[in-house]
Coordinates of C-alpha atoms in Angstrom, one line a residue:
Chain J
M1 CA -10.2 14.3 2.0
I2 CA -6.9 13.8 3.7
S3 CA -5.9 11.1 1.2
D4 CA -6.2 13.7 -1.6
F5 CA -2.9 15.2 -0.3
S6 CA 0.4 13.8 -1.3
I7 CA 2.4 11.5 1.0
T8 CA 4.8 14.4 1.7
E9 CA 1.9 16.7 2.6
I10 CA 0.2 14.1 4.8
L11 CA 3.5 13.4 6.7
Y12 CA 4.0 17.1 7.2
K13 CA 0.5 17.7 8.4
L14 CA 0.6 14.7 10.7
R15 CA 3.9 15.9 12.2
H16 CA 2.4 19.4 12.7
G17 CA -0.7 18.0 14.4
E18 CA -3.2 19.1 11.7
F19 CA -4.8 15.7 12.1
S20 CA -3.9 12.4 13.7
I21 CA -3.0 9.0 12.2
K22 CA -6.2 7.7 13.8
E23 CA -8.2 10.2 11.8
L24 CA -6.4 9.2 8.6
I25 CA -7.0 5.5 9.2
E26 CA -10.7 6.2 10.1
E27 CA -11.1 8.1 6.8
S28 CA -9.7 5.1 4.9
Y29 CA -12.2 2.7 6.5
V30 CA -15.0 5.1 5.7
S31 CA -14.0 5.0 2.0
I32 CA -13.7 1.2 2.0
E33 CA -17.1 0.8 3.7
K34 CA -18.7 3.3 1.3
Y35 CA -17.4 2.0 -2.0
D36 CA -16.1 -1.6 -1.7
S37 CA -19.4 -3.4 -1.7
K38 CA -19.9 -1.9 -5.2
V39 CA -16.3 -1.8 -6.6
N40 CA -14.9 -5.0 -4.9
A41 CA -11.3 -3.9 -4.8
C42 CA -10.5 -5.8 -1.6
I43 CA -10.2 -9.5 -1.0
T44 CA -9.3 -9.1 2.6
V45 CA -9.7 -6.0 4.8
I46 CA -7.6 -5.8 7.9
D47 CA -9.7 -5.6 11.1
K48 CA -10.1 -1.9 11.8
S49 CA -9.3 -2.4 15.5
F50 CA -6.0 -3.9 14.5
A51 CA -5.1 -1.0 12.2
L52 CA -6.0 1.5 14.9
Q53 CA -3.7 -0.2 17.3
E54 CA -0.9 0.1 14.7
A55 CA -2.0 3.8 14.3
E56 CA -1.4 4.3 18.0
I57 CA 2.1 2.9 17.9
A58 CA 2.9 4.9 14.7
Q59 CA 1.6 8.1 16.4
K60 CA 4.2 7.7 19.1
N61 CA 7.0 7.2 16.5
L62 CA 5.9 10.0 14.1
T63 CA 9.2 11.6 13.9
S64 CA 11.4 8.5 13.9
L65 CA 9.6 6.4 11.2
P66 CA 9.7 7.8 7.7
L67 CA 6.3 6.6 6.7
A68 CA 4.7 6.7 10.1
G69 CA 0.9 6.2 9.8
I70 CA 0.7 6.1 6.0
P71 CA -2.0 3.6 5.2
F72 CA -1.5 1.3 2.2
V73 CA -2.7 -1.8 0.5
L74 CA -1.0 -4.8 -1.1
K75 CA -2.0 -6.7 -4.2
D76 CA -3.0 -10.1 -2.7
A77 CA 0.1 -11.6 -4.3
Y78 CA 2.3 -10.8 -1.3
I79 CA 2.6 -13.1 1.6
T80 CA 1.9 -11.6 5.0
R81 CA 2.4 -13.4 8.2
G82 CA -0.8 -14.2 10.0
I83 CA -3.0 -12.5 7.3
R84 CA -4.6 -14.6 4.5
T85 CA -3.0 -14.5 1.1
T86 CA -5.0 -15.9 -1.8
A87 CA -3.4 -14.7 -5.1
A88 CA -7.2 -14.4 -5.9
S89 CA -7.4 -18.2 -6.3
K90 CA -9.4 -20.7 -4.4
V91 CA -6.3 -22.8 -4.5
L92 CA -5.1 -20.6 -1.6
D93 CA -8.4 -19.7 -0.1
N94 CA -7.3 -20.4 3.4
F95 CA -3.6 -19.9 3.2
I96 CA -2.0 -18.0 6.1
A97 CA 1.7 -17.5 5.4
P98 CA 4.2 -18.1 8.2
Y99 CA 6.5 -15.2 7.1
D100 CA 6.4 -11.8 5.4
A101 CA 7.3 -10.7 1.9
T102 CA 10.3 -8.4 2.0
V103 CA 8.4 -5.5 0.6
Y104 CA 5.8 -5.8 3.3
A105 CA 8.4 -6.1 6.0
M106 CA 10.2 -3.0 4.8
L107 CA 7.1 -0.9 4.7
K108 CA 6.0 -2.1 8.1
K109 CA 9.4 -1.1 9.5
C110 CA 8.9 2.4 8.0
G111 CA 5.7 2.7 10.0
A112 CA 3.2 2.3 7.1
I113 CA -0.1 0.6 8.0
L114 CA -1.5 -2.2 5.9
L115 CA -5.3 -1.9 5.4
G116 CA -6.0 -4.8 3.0
K117 CA -5.1 -7.3 0.4
M118 CA -6.4 -6.4 -3.0
N119 CA -8.2 -8.2 -5.8
M120 CA -6.4 -9.3 -9.0
D121 CA -6.6 -11.8 -11.8
A122 CA -5.7 -15.1 -10.1
W123 CA -1.9 -15.6 -10.1
G124 CA -1.6 -12.5 -12.2
H125 CA -3.2 -14.3 -15.2
G126 CA -5.1 -11.6 -16.9
G127 CA -5.6 -8.0 -17.7
S128 CA -9.1 -7.3 -16.3
T129 CA -9.4 -8.8 -12.8
E130 CA -12.1 -11.0 -14.1
N131 CA -10.0 -14.2 -13.7
T132 CA -10.5 -14.0 -10.0
D133 CA -12.3 -16.3 -7.6
Y134 CA -13.4 -13.4 -5.5
G135 CA -15.7 -11.5 -7.9
V136 CA -14.6 -8.9 -10.5
T137 CA -13.3 -5.4 -9.5
R138 CA -15.4 -2.7 -11.1
N139 CA -13.8 0.4 -12.7
P140 CA -14.7 3.4 -10.6
W141 CA -14.9 5.5 -13.7
D142 CA -17.6 3.3 -15.2
M143 CA -18.9 0.4 -13.1
T144 CA -19.9 -1.6 -16.2
R145 CA -16.3 -1.8 -17.1
S146 CA -13.2 -3.7 -15.8
A147 CA -10.7 -2.0 -13.5
G148 CA -8.0 -3.6 -15.6
G149 CA -5.5 -6.2 -14.4
S150 CA -4.0 -8.1 -13.1
G151 CA -3.9 -5.6 -10.3
G152 CA -7.3 -4.1 -10.7
G153 CA -7.9 -4.1 -6.9
P154 CA -4.9 -1.9 -5.9
A155 CA -5.6 0.5 -8.8
A156 CA -9.3 1.0 -7.9
A157 CA -8.3 1.4 -4.3
I158 CA -6.0 4.3 -5.1
A159 CA -8.5 5.9 -7.6
L160 CA -11.1 5.8 -4.8
R161 CA -8.6 7.2 -2.2
Y162 CA -8.8 4.2 0.2
C163 CA -5.1 5.1 0.9
P164 CA -2.2 7.0 -0.6
F165 CA -0.3 4.1 -2.2
A166 CA -0.5 0.5 -3.1
I167 CA 2.1 -2.2 -3.9
G168 CA 1.5 -4.1 -7.1
E169 CA 3.3 -6.8 -9.0
D170 CA 4.1 -6.3 -12.7
T171 CA 5.0 -9.3 -14.9
G172 CA 3.5 -8.0 -18.2
G173 CA 1.6 -4.8 -17.3
S174 CA -0.2 -5.8 -14.1
I175 CA 0.7 -2.5 -12.3
R176 CA 0.6 -0.2 -15.4
N177 CA -2.5 -1.5 -17.2
P178 CA -4.9 -0.9 -14.3
A179 CA -3.2 2.3 -13.3
A180 CA -3.8 3.8 -16.8
W181 CA -7.5 2.6 -16.8
N182 CA -8.0 4.1 -13.3
N183 CA -6.2 7.5 -13.9
I184 CA -3.4 6.9 -11.4
T185 CA 0.3 6.7 -11.6
A186 CA 2.4 3.5 -11.5
L187 CA 6.0 2.4 -11.7
K188 CA 7.2 -0.9 -13.2
V189 CA 10.7 -1.0 -11.8
T190 CA 13.8 -2.4 -13.4
Y191 CA 14.0 -6.2 -12.8
G192 CA 16.0 -6.6 -9.6
R193 CA 15.4 -3.1 -8.2
V194 CA 12.9 -4.3 -5.6
S195 CA 13.1 -7.7 -3.8
R196 CA 10.6 -10.3 -5.1
Y197 CA 11.0 -12.4 -1.9
G198 CA 7.5 -13.4 -0.7
A199 CA 5.8 -12.3 -3.9
I200 CA 3.9 -15.2 -5.3
A201 CA 5.7 -16.0 -8.5
Y202 CA 4.0 -15.7 -11.9
A203 CA 6.9 -15.7 -14.3
S204 CA 10.1 -15.4 -12.3
S205 CA 12.4 -13.8 -14.9
L206 CA 9.8 -11.0 -15.5
D207 CA 8.2 -10.4 -12.1
T208 CA 8.7 -7.0 -10.6
V209 CA 7.4 -5.3 -7.4
G210 CA 6.5 -1.7 -7.6
P211 CA 4.4 1.2 -6.3
T212 CA 1.2 2.7 -7.6
A213 CA -0.2 6.0 -6.2
K214 CA -1.8 9.3 -7.3
T215 CA 1.4 11.0 -8.4
V216 CA 4.9 10.4 -9.6
Q217 CA 6.2 12.1 -6.5
D218 CA 4.4 9.6 -4.2
C219 CA 5.7 6.7 -6.3
S220 CA 9.3 8.0 -6.0
I221 CA 9.0 8.3 -2.2
I222 CA 7.7 4.8 -1.8
L223 CA 10.4 3.4 -4.2
E224 CA 13.1 4.9 -1.9
Y225 CA 11.9 2.7 0.9
I226 CA 11.3 -0.5 -1.0
A227 CA 14.3 -0.6 -3.4
G228 CA 17.5 -2.4 -2.7
F229 CA 19.4 -5.7 -2.3
D230 CA 17.8 -8.4 -0.3
K231 CA 19.8 -11.5 0.5
F232 CA 16.6 -13.6 0.2
D233 CA 16.3 -12.7 -3.5
A234 CA 19.4 -13.6 -5.4
T235 CA 18.3 -11.5 -8.4
S236 CA 17.9 -8.3 -6.4
S237 CA 20.5 -5.6 -7.2
H238 CA 23.3 -4.2 -5.1
R239 CA 23.1 -1.0 -7.0
E240 CA 23.0 2.2 -5.0
I241 CA 19.5 3.6 -4.4
P242 CA 19.2 7.2 -5.7
H243 CA 17.3 9.7 -3.6
Y244 CA 14.6 9.6 -6.2
S245 CA 12.4 12.3 -4.8
S246 CA 15.2 14.9 -4.9
L247 CA 15.7 14.4 -8.6
L248 CA 12.1 15.4 -9.5
A249 CA 12.6 19.1 -9.7
N250 CA 15.5 18.9 -12.2
S251 CA 14.9 20.5 -15.5
V252 CA 14.1 18.1 -18.3
R253 CA 15.1 20.6 -21.0
G254 CA 17.1 18.9 -23.7
K255 CA 16.1 15.3 -22.7
K256 CA 15.1 13.2 -25.6
I257 CA 11.9 11.1 -26.0
A258 CA 11.4 8.7 -28.9
I259 CA 8.0 8.0 -30.4
P260 CA 8.0 4.6 -32.2
E261 CA 5.6 4.8 -35.1
E262 CA 4.6 1.1 -34.7
Y263 CA 3.2 1.8 -31.3
F264 CA 0.7 4.3 -32.7
S265 CA -0.4 2.1 -35.6
T266 CA -3.3 -0.2 -36.3
G267 CA -3.4 -1.9 -32.9
L268 CA -4.2 1.3 -31.0
D269 CA -7.7 2.8 -30.4
P270 CA -7.9 6.0 -32.6
E271 CA -9.2 8.2 -29.7
Y272 CA -6.4 6.9 -27.4
K273 CA -3.9 7.6 -30.1
K274 CA -5.1 11.2 -30.5
I275 CA -5.1 11.8 -26.7
I276 CA -1.6 10.3 -26.1
L277 CA -0.1 12.2 -28.9
Q278 CA -1.5 15.5 -27.6
S279 CA 0.9 15.1 -24.7
L280 CA 3.7 15.8 -27.1
E281 CA 2.9 19.5 -27.0
V282 CA 3.4 19.4 -23.2
W283 CA 6.7 17.6 -23.5
K284 CA 7.9 20.2 -26.0
S285 CA 6.8 23.0 -23.8
L286 CA 9.0 21.5 -21.1
G287 CA 12.0 21.6 -23.5
V288 CA 12.0 17.9 -24.3
I289 CA 13.1 16.9 -27.7
I290 CA 10.7 14.6 -29.5
E291 CA 11.9 12.3 -32.3
H292 CA 9.8 9.8 -34.3
I293 CA 11.5 6.4 -34.7
S294 CA 10.8 2.9 -35.8
M295 CA 10.7 -0.1 -33.5
P296 CA 9.7 -2.9 -35.7
M297 CA 9.7 -5.8 -33.2
L298 CA 6.5 -4.8 -31.4
E299 CA 4.4 -7.4 -33.2
Y300 CA 6.6 -10.2 -31.9
G301 CA 6.3 -9.0 -28.3
V302 CA 3.0 -10.6 -27.5
P303 CA 3.8 -14.1 -28.9
M304 CA 7.2 -14.0 -27.2
Y305 CA 5.7 -12.9 -23.9
Y306 CA 3.0 -15.5 -23.9
I307 CA 5.3 -18.4 -24.6
I308 CA 7.8 -17.3 -21.9
V309 CA 5.3 -16.4 -19.2
S310 CA 3.2 -19.5 -19.8
S311 CA 6.3 -21.7 -19.6
E312 CA 7.5 -20.1 -16.4
T313 CA 4.1 -20.1 -14.8
S314 CA 3.5 -23.8 -15.6
S315 CA 6.7 -24.5 -13.7
N316 CA 6.0 -22.1 -10.8
L317 CA 2.5 -23.3 -10.3
A318 CA 3.6 -26.9 -10.3
R319 CA 4.3 -26.6 -6.5
F320 CA 0.6 -25.9 -5.7
D321 CA -0.3 -29.5 -5.2
G322 CA -2.3 -29.1 -2.0
V323 CA 0.1 -31.1 0.1
R324 CA 1.9 -28.5 2.3
Y325 CA -0.7 -25.8 1.8
G326 CA -3.6 -24.9 -0.3
N327 CA -6.5 -26.8 -1.8
G328 CA -5.1 -28.6 -4.7
R329 CA -5.0 -28.2 -8.5
K330 CA -8.6 -28.7 -9.4
Y331 CA -9.3 -25.2 -8.0
F332 CA -7.3 -23.4 -10.8
T333 CA -9.5 -21.2 -12.9
K334 CA -10.1 -21.9 -16.6
E335 CA -7.6 -19.1 -17.6
S336 CA -4.9 -20.4 -15.3
M337 CA -5.4 -23.9 -16.5
R338 CA -5.1 -22.6 -20.1
R339 CA -1.8 -20.9 -19.3
I340 CA -0.5 -23.9 -17.4
M341 CA -1.4 -26.2 -20.3
L342 CA 0.1 -23.9 -22.9
G343 CA 3.3 -23.6 -20.9
T344 CA 3.6 -27.3 -20.3
Y345 CA 3.3 -27.8 -24.0
T346 CA 5.9 -25.2 -24.9
L347 CA 8.3 -26.8 -22.4
S348 CA 7.6 -30.4 -23.3
A349 CA 10.1 -32.7 -25.1
G350 CA 9.9 -32.2 -28.8
Y351 CA 8.5 -28.7 -28.6
V352 CA 10.8 -26.9 -26.2
D353 CA 13.2 -25.8 -28.9
A354 CA 10.6 -24.6 -31.4
F355 CA 8.7 -22.6 -28.8
Y356 CA 10.3 -21.9 -25.4
K357 CA 14.0 -21.8 -26.5
N358 CA 13.1 -20.0 -29.8
A359 CA 11.2 -17.3 -27.7
Q360 CA 14.2 -16.9 -25.5
R361 CA 16.4 -16.3 -28.5
A362 CA 13.9 -13.8 -29.9
R363 CA 14.0 -12.2 -26.4
T364 CA 17.7 -11.5 -27.0
L365 CA 17.0 -9.8 -30.3
L366 CA 14.2 -7.7 -28.7
R367 CA 16.5 -6.8 -25.8
D368 CA 19.4 -5.8 -28.1
S369 CA 17.1 -3.6 -30.2
Y370 CA 15.8 -1.7 -27.1
T371 CA 19.2 -1.4 -25.5
K372 CA 20.5 0.2 -28.7
T373 CA 17.5 2.7 -28.9
L374 CA 17.7 3.5 -25.2
E375 CA 21.4 4.5 -25.6
T376 CA 20.2 7.5 -27.7
Y377 CA 17.0 8.4 -25.9
D378 CA 16.1 9.2 -22.3
A379 CA 12.7 7.5 -22.8
I380 CA 10.5 5.8 -25.3
L381 CA 6.9 7.0 -25.1
A382 CA 4.2 4.4 -25.6
P383 CA 0.5 3.8 -24.9
V384 CA -0.2 1.6 -21.9
N385 CA -3.4 0.0 -23.1
P386 CA -4.4 -0.4 -26.7
I387 CA -8.1 0.1 -25.9
P388 CA -10.2 1.8 -23.2
P389 CA -11.3 -0.3 -20.2
P390 CA -13.3 -3.2 -21.6
K391 CA -16.9 -4.1 -20.6
F392 CA -17.0 -7.3 -18.5
G393 CA -16.7 -10.4 -20.6
E394 CA -15.0 -8.7 -23.6
L395 CA -11.6 -10.0 -22.7
L396 CA -12.4 -13.1 -20.7
D397 CA -14.3 -14.8 -23.4
D398 CA -11.5 -14.4 -26.0
P399 CA -8.1 -15.7 -25.0
V400 CA -6.4 -13.9 -27.9
K401 CA -8.1 -10.6 -27.3
N402 CA -7.1 -11.0 -23.6
M403 CA -3.4 -11.4 -24.7
Y404 CA -3.6 -8.1 -26.6
A405 CA -4.4 -6.2 -23.5
D406 CA -0.6 -6.7 -22.9
L407 CA 0.4 -5.5 -26.4
Y408 CA 2.3 -2.4 -25.1
T409 CA 3.4 -3.7 -21.7
G410 CA 4.4 -7.4 -21.8
F411 CA 7.5 -7.0 -23.9
I412 CA 8.9 -4.5 -21.5
N413 CA 9.2 -7.1 -18.8
L414 CA 11.0 -9.4 -21.2
I415 CA 13.7 -6.7 -21.5
G416 CA 13.7 -5.9 -17.8
V417 CA 13.7 -2.1 -18.2
P418 CA 11.6 0.3 -16.0
S419 CA 8.5 2.0 -17.2
L420 CA 6.4 4.8 -15.7
A421 CA 2.7 4.9 -16.4
L422 CA 0.9 8.2 -16.0
P423 CA -2.5 9.7 -16.8
C424 CA -2.7 11.9 -19.9
G425 CA -6.3 12.6 -20.6
F426 CA -9.9 11.2 -20.9
T427 CA -11.9 9.9 -23.8
G428 CA -15.1 11.7 -24.9
S429 CA -17.1 9.3 -22.7
G430 CA -14.9 10.1 -19.6
L431 CA -12.6 7.1 -19.5
P432 CA -9.0 7.6 -18.4
V433 CA -6.1 7.4 -20.9
G434 CA -2.6 6.6 -19.8
M435 CA 0.9 6.7 -21.4
Q436 CA 4.2 5.2 -20.4
L437 CA 7.8 6.3 -20.4
I438 CA 10.2 3.4 -20.9
G439 CA 13.8 3.9 -19.9
K440 CA 17.0 2.0 -19.8
M441 CA 17.9 -0.4 -17.0
F442 CA 17.9 1.4 -13.6
S443 CA 16.8 4.7 -15.1
E444 CA 13.9 5.1 -12.6
G445 CA 15.3 8.5 -11.5
S446 CA 15.3 9.9 -15.0
L447 CA 11.8 8.6 -15.7
L448 CA 10.4 9.9 -12.5
N449 CA 12.0 13.3 -13.2
L450 CA 10.3 13.4 -16.6
G451 CA 7.0 12.2 -15.2
H452 CA 7.0 14.7 -12.3
Q453 CA 7.7 17.6 -14.7
Y454 CA 4.8 16.4 -16.8
Q455 CA 2.5 16.3 -13.8
S456 CA 3.7 19.8 -12.7
T457 CA 2.2 21.3 -15.8
T458 CA -0.9 19.1 -16.2
D459 CA -3.7 18.2 -13.9
W460 CA -5.0 14.9 -15.3
H461 CA -3.6 13.0 -12.3
T462 CA -5.7 15.0 -9.9
K463 CA -9.0 13.9 -11.4
K464 CA -11.1 11.5 -9.3
P465 CA -14.0 9.3 -10.3
N466 CA -17.4 10.4 -9.3
V467 CA -18.9 7.3 -7.8
T468 CA -22.5 7.5 -6.5
V469 CA -23.4 5.0 -3.8
Chain F
M1 CA -0.1 -7.3 -35.6
L2 CA -0.8 -7.8 -39.2
K3 CA 1.5 -10.8 -39.5
I4 CA -0.1 -12.3 -36.4
M5 CA -3.5 -11.9 -37.9
K6 CA -2.2 -13.7 -41.0
S7 CA -0.7 -16.4 -39.0
K8 CA -4.1 -17.1 -37.4
L9 CA -5.6 -17.7 -40.8
S10 CA -2.8 -19.6 -42.4
G11 CA -1.1 -21.0 -39.2
Q12 CA -0.8 -24.7 -39.2
K13 CA -2.4 -26.3 -36.2
S14 CA 0.0 -28.4 -34.3
K15 CA -1.2 -31.8 -33.2
I16 CA -1.4 -31.5 -29.5
D17 CA -1.9 -34.6 -27.3
I18 CA -4.0 -32.8 -24.7
R19 CA -4.2 -35.8 -22.3
K20 CA -0.4 -36.1 -22.2
I21 CA 0.0 -32.4 -21.6
A22 CA -2.6 -32.5 -18.8
K23 CA -0.8 -35.5 -17.2
L24 CA 2.6 -33.6 -17.4
A25 CA 0.8 -30.5 -15.9
N26 CA -0.7 -32.7 -13.1
L27 CA -4.2 -31.4 -14.0
T28 CA -7.3 -33.7 -14.0
L29 CA -9.5 -32.6 -16.8
S30 CA -13.1 -33.5 -17.6
K31 CA -13.9 -34.5 -21.2
S32 CA -15.5 -31.1 -21.8
Q33 CA -12.5 -29.3 -20.3
E34 CA -10.2 -31.4 -22.5
K35 CA -12.1 -30.4 -25.6
E36 CA -12.2 -26.7 -24.7
L37 CA -8.6 -26.5 -23.7
L38 CA -7.4 -28.3 -26.8
A39 CA -9.1 -25.8 -29.0
Q40 CA -7.8 -22.8 -27.0
V41 CA -4.2 -24.1 -26.7
E42 CA -4.2 -24.9 -30.5
N43 CA -5.4 -21.4 -31.3
T44 CA -2.9 -19.8 -29.1
I45 CA -0.1 -21.9 -30.5
A46 CA -1.2 -20.9 -34.0
Y47 CA -0.9 -17.2 -32.9
V48 CA 2.4 -17.4 -31.2
S49 CA 3.9 -19.4 -34.1
V50 CA 4.4 -16.1 -35.9
L51 CA 7.7 -16.0 -33.9
Q52 CA 9.0 -18.7 -36.1
Q53 CA 9.2 -16.1 -38.9
L54 CA 12.0 -14.4 -37.0
D55 CA 15.5 -15.5 -37.9
T56 CA 16.9 -16.5 -34.5
S57 CA 19.7 -18.9 -35.7
G58 CA 22.9 -18.5 -33.9
V59 CA 21.3 -16.1 -31.3
V60 CA 22.1 -16.8 -27.6
E61 CA 19.0 -17.4 -25.4
T62 CA 18.1 -14.8 -22.8
A63 CA 16.8 -16.6 -19.6
Q64 CA 17.3 -13.6 -17.3
V65 CA 18.0 -9.9 -17.6
T66 CA 20.3 -9.2 -14.7
D67 CA 23.5 -10.4 -16.4
S68 CA 24.6 -11.7 -13.1
E69 CA 26.0 -15.2 -12.7
N70 CA 26.5 -17.7 -9.8
I71 CA 25.2 -15.9 -6.8
F72 CA 26.4 -17.8 -3.8
R73 CA 25.5 -17.6 -0.1
E74 CA 26.9 -19.2 3.0
D75 CA 25.4 -22.6 3.7
S76 CA 24.4 -21.6 7.2
I77 CA 21.2 -21.9 9.2
D78 CA 19.6 -18.7 10.5
L79 CA 17.7 -19.9 13.6
S80 CA 15.7 -16.8 13.9
R81 CA 14.0 -17.6 10.6
V82 CA 13.4 -21.4 11.0
L83 CA 9.8 -22.4 11.1
T84 CA 8.7 -24.6 14.0
Q85 CA 7.2 -27.9 13.0
K86 CA 3.8 -26.6 14.0
E87 CA 4.2 -23.5 11.8
A88 CA 5.4 -25.6 8.8
L89 CA 2.4 -27.8 9.1
S90 CA -0.1 -25.1 9.9
N91 CA -1.5 -24.9 6.3
A92 CA -1.4 -28.6 5.5
K93 CA -4.8 -30.3 5.1
R94 CA -3.4 -33.6 6.1
H95 CA -0.6 -34.2 8.6
H96 CA 0.2 -37.0 11.0
G97 CA 2.6 -37.2 13.9
G98 CA 4.4 -34.0 12.8
Y99 CA 4.7 -35.0 9.2
F100 CA 2.9 -34.1 5.9
V101 CA 0.7 -36.8 4.6
V102 CA 1.2 -37.5 0.9
D103 CA -0.6 -39.9 -1.4
Q104 CA 1.0 -43.3 -1.9
I105 CA 3.4 -43.3 -4.9
L106 CA 4.8 -46.8 -4.6
E107 CA 3.0 -50.1 -4.7
E108 CA 3.9 -53.4 -3.1
K109 CA 5.0 -56.1 -5.5
S110 CA 2.2 -58.5 -6.0

C-alpha cells in the first residue's frame, strides 16, 4: 500500500512520478469503503469526486506545495467551511460552519487533502468513542473492543491506513489514548504550540491540537506545518518553530529519562507494566540514562482533572442553546450532561472555592513538582493507558472507571507540557501497548528526537491490524 | 489511587440540589434523569473530594499555563472575514427578517 510509506517517502515518490496523487486518493477511498462499515471511524466522508478535484490541483503544484496531495482526516472537533461539523453530538447534527479552523486552513494551504471528519466521544467527553451519537468506533485490533477516545475515529483511520496522518485534539489524552490502543504514534503538543482557533472547545485551558500518524517522523513533519502563532488564538505562542524533522537523527546518548515508581504501581495492568518496562533495555542500548524516581502527586491528577475540565466544559457548552446554530440542549448525551452538571456544581456559589478554586491551587502544586523534575530529566516515561482497550460497555457504564482511562494522561494537560505517545509492544492476546515521553514546555524537538531513535531500533510501529472483511 | 478508593468508602456525600444545578446548567431533566444524575454527580464528588486532603493554603491558583498576560489586539474590523447576514443566519433554526428569533424573556406587566 502507498499509505504504508512515510510522508517523506510518499512526497518523494509523487515528485518522481512513481504514482500520482489520484492513485493515492483512490487507494484511500478503497480502504474507507472496505473497512469503515465495520469499524465506523468516519462521521463524514468527503465526496470522492471533490477530493479528486483537489488531487488534480495538487498534482499541478507538486513541487511548490510542501504537503501536495497528502490525504488526511480531522477529528470532527474542527470546524470546516461548507463541510458538516458535529463534535459527534446530535446537538450539532446539521451544523455547517461558515469559516475554517486555523489548523485546517494551514494544511489546505500546504496542499494536503481532507478526506473526512472522524468519530469521537461527543465534545471530547470520554475515553472510548462510545459517548458518540454516530455509533461506536471499533478497535481494528479486536472488533469487540473500543478504539479508545476521545479520538477513536482518527486513530482507527491511521491504523487502517486510510491516510498518512490525522489531526486530533487532546484535552486529557484524546490523541494519545486511542493512539496507544491502535498501535500508532501521537503528539500532544505544548499548550499554545498549535492554534486552537476553530477547534470546538472542551476545556479551554487544557485543549491542544496535534498530529497522529504511523511514525514519530511523520508527526514531526506535520507539526512543522501546523505550529505557530495565530492572531485568532490569543494563547498561541510566538516562539520560534524548530525544524523538528531535522532534529530526529541526533544522538540521544547521555539523555536522561525518569521512571516514576508511582506510574508503575497498583493502577497499571501487570502485562502492560511488564511490556512498557521492557522498553528500558532499548533506551539503554541507545545510550539513554534511566533513573527511577518518585512522583507522588499522581493520585491527585484524576480528581483535579475532572473538577477542572467539568467546570470549563460546563461553561463552554453553555453557548449551545440552539438559537444561532444547533439543535438545543436536550440532545446532549448522558455522559455530557453528567459533566455539565458536575461542572456547574463545582462552579456554583458556595462550592466554587472548595472544588474549582481548590483544584486550581492543587494544579499549581502539580505544575511546580513537574517543572522541578523536568529541569533534571529530558523526559518522564509513563504508560499511556492503565489497561488494554476495553470491551464495549466496560467504561461507559461506570463513570469512575471511565475517569481512570485518563489516569496517566489528564494531568499532563493540566501542566501544559508536551507528550509523545508511541507503540512499544503487544499483549499475549495481540492488543497494542503504548508508552509516552513527557517533556518540559516546548520540548517537542527533544521528545521527537528520542521517539524517532526508539523507532529506528524497534519495529512495533510498523505492525498493522489484520482485519478480515 | 488508594486514597481515592478510601475516599469512596468514607467520603461524605455532599447534599446536592440537583434541580437547582440543572436550572443553572440550562438543562431540562426528566424525573428519572434527575435521579440518575444526582447519584452519579454525588459519587463523582465523593471521589474528587480526595483533593481536599492536599494542603493548598496560600497557594496561588493556576488558571492557565502560558504565563502570558493581557494579550491585546487592535479594535479594527477585517472586512474579509466578516460574515454576511445570510451566512450568520445559515445555521439558525428560527430567523425572521434577517434576525435570530429567541424565546421571549420579558413579560408584560399585568
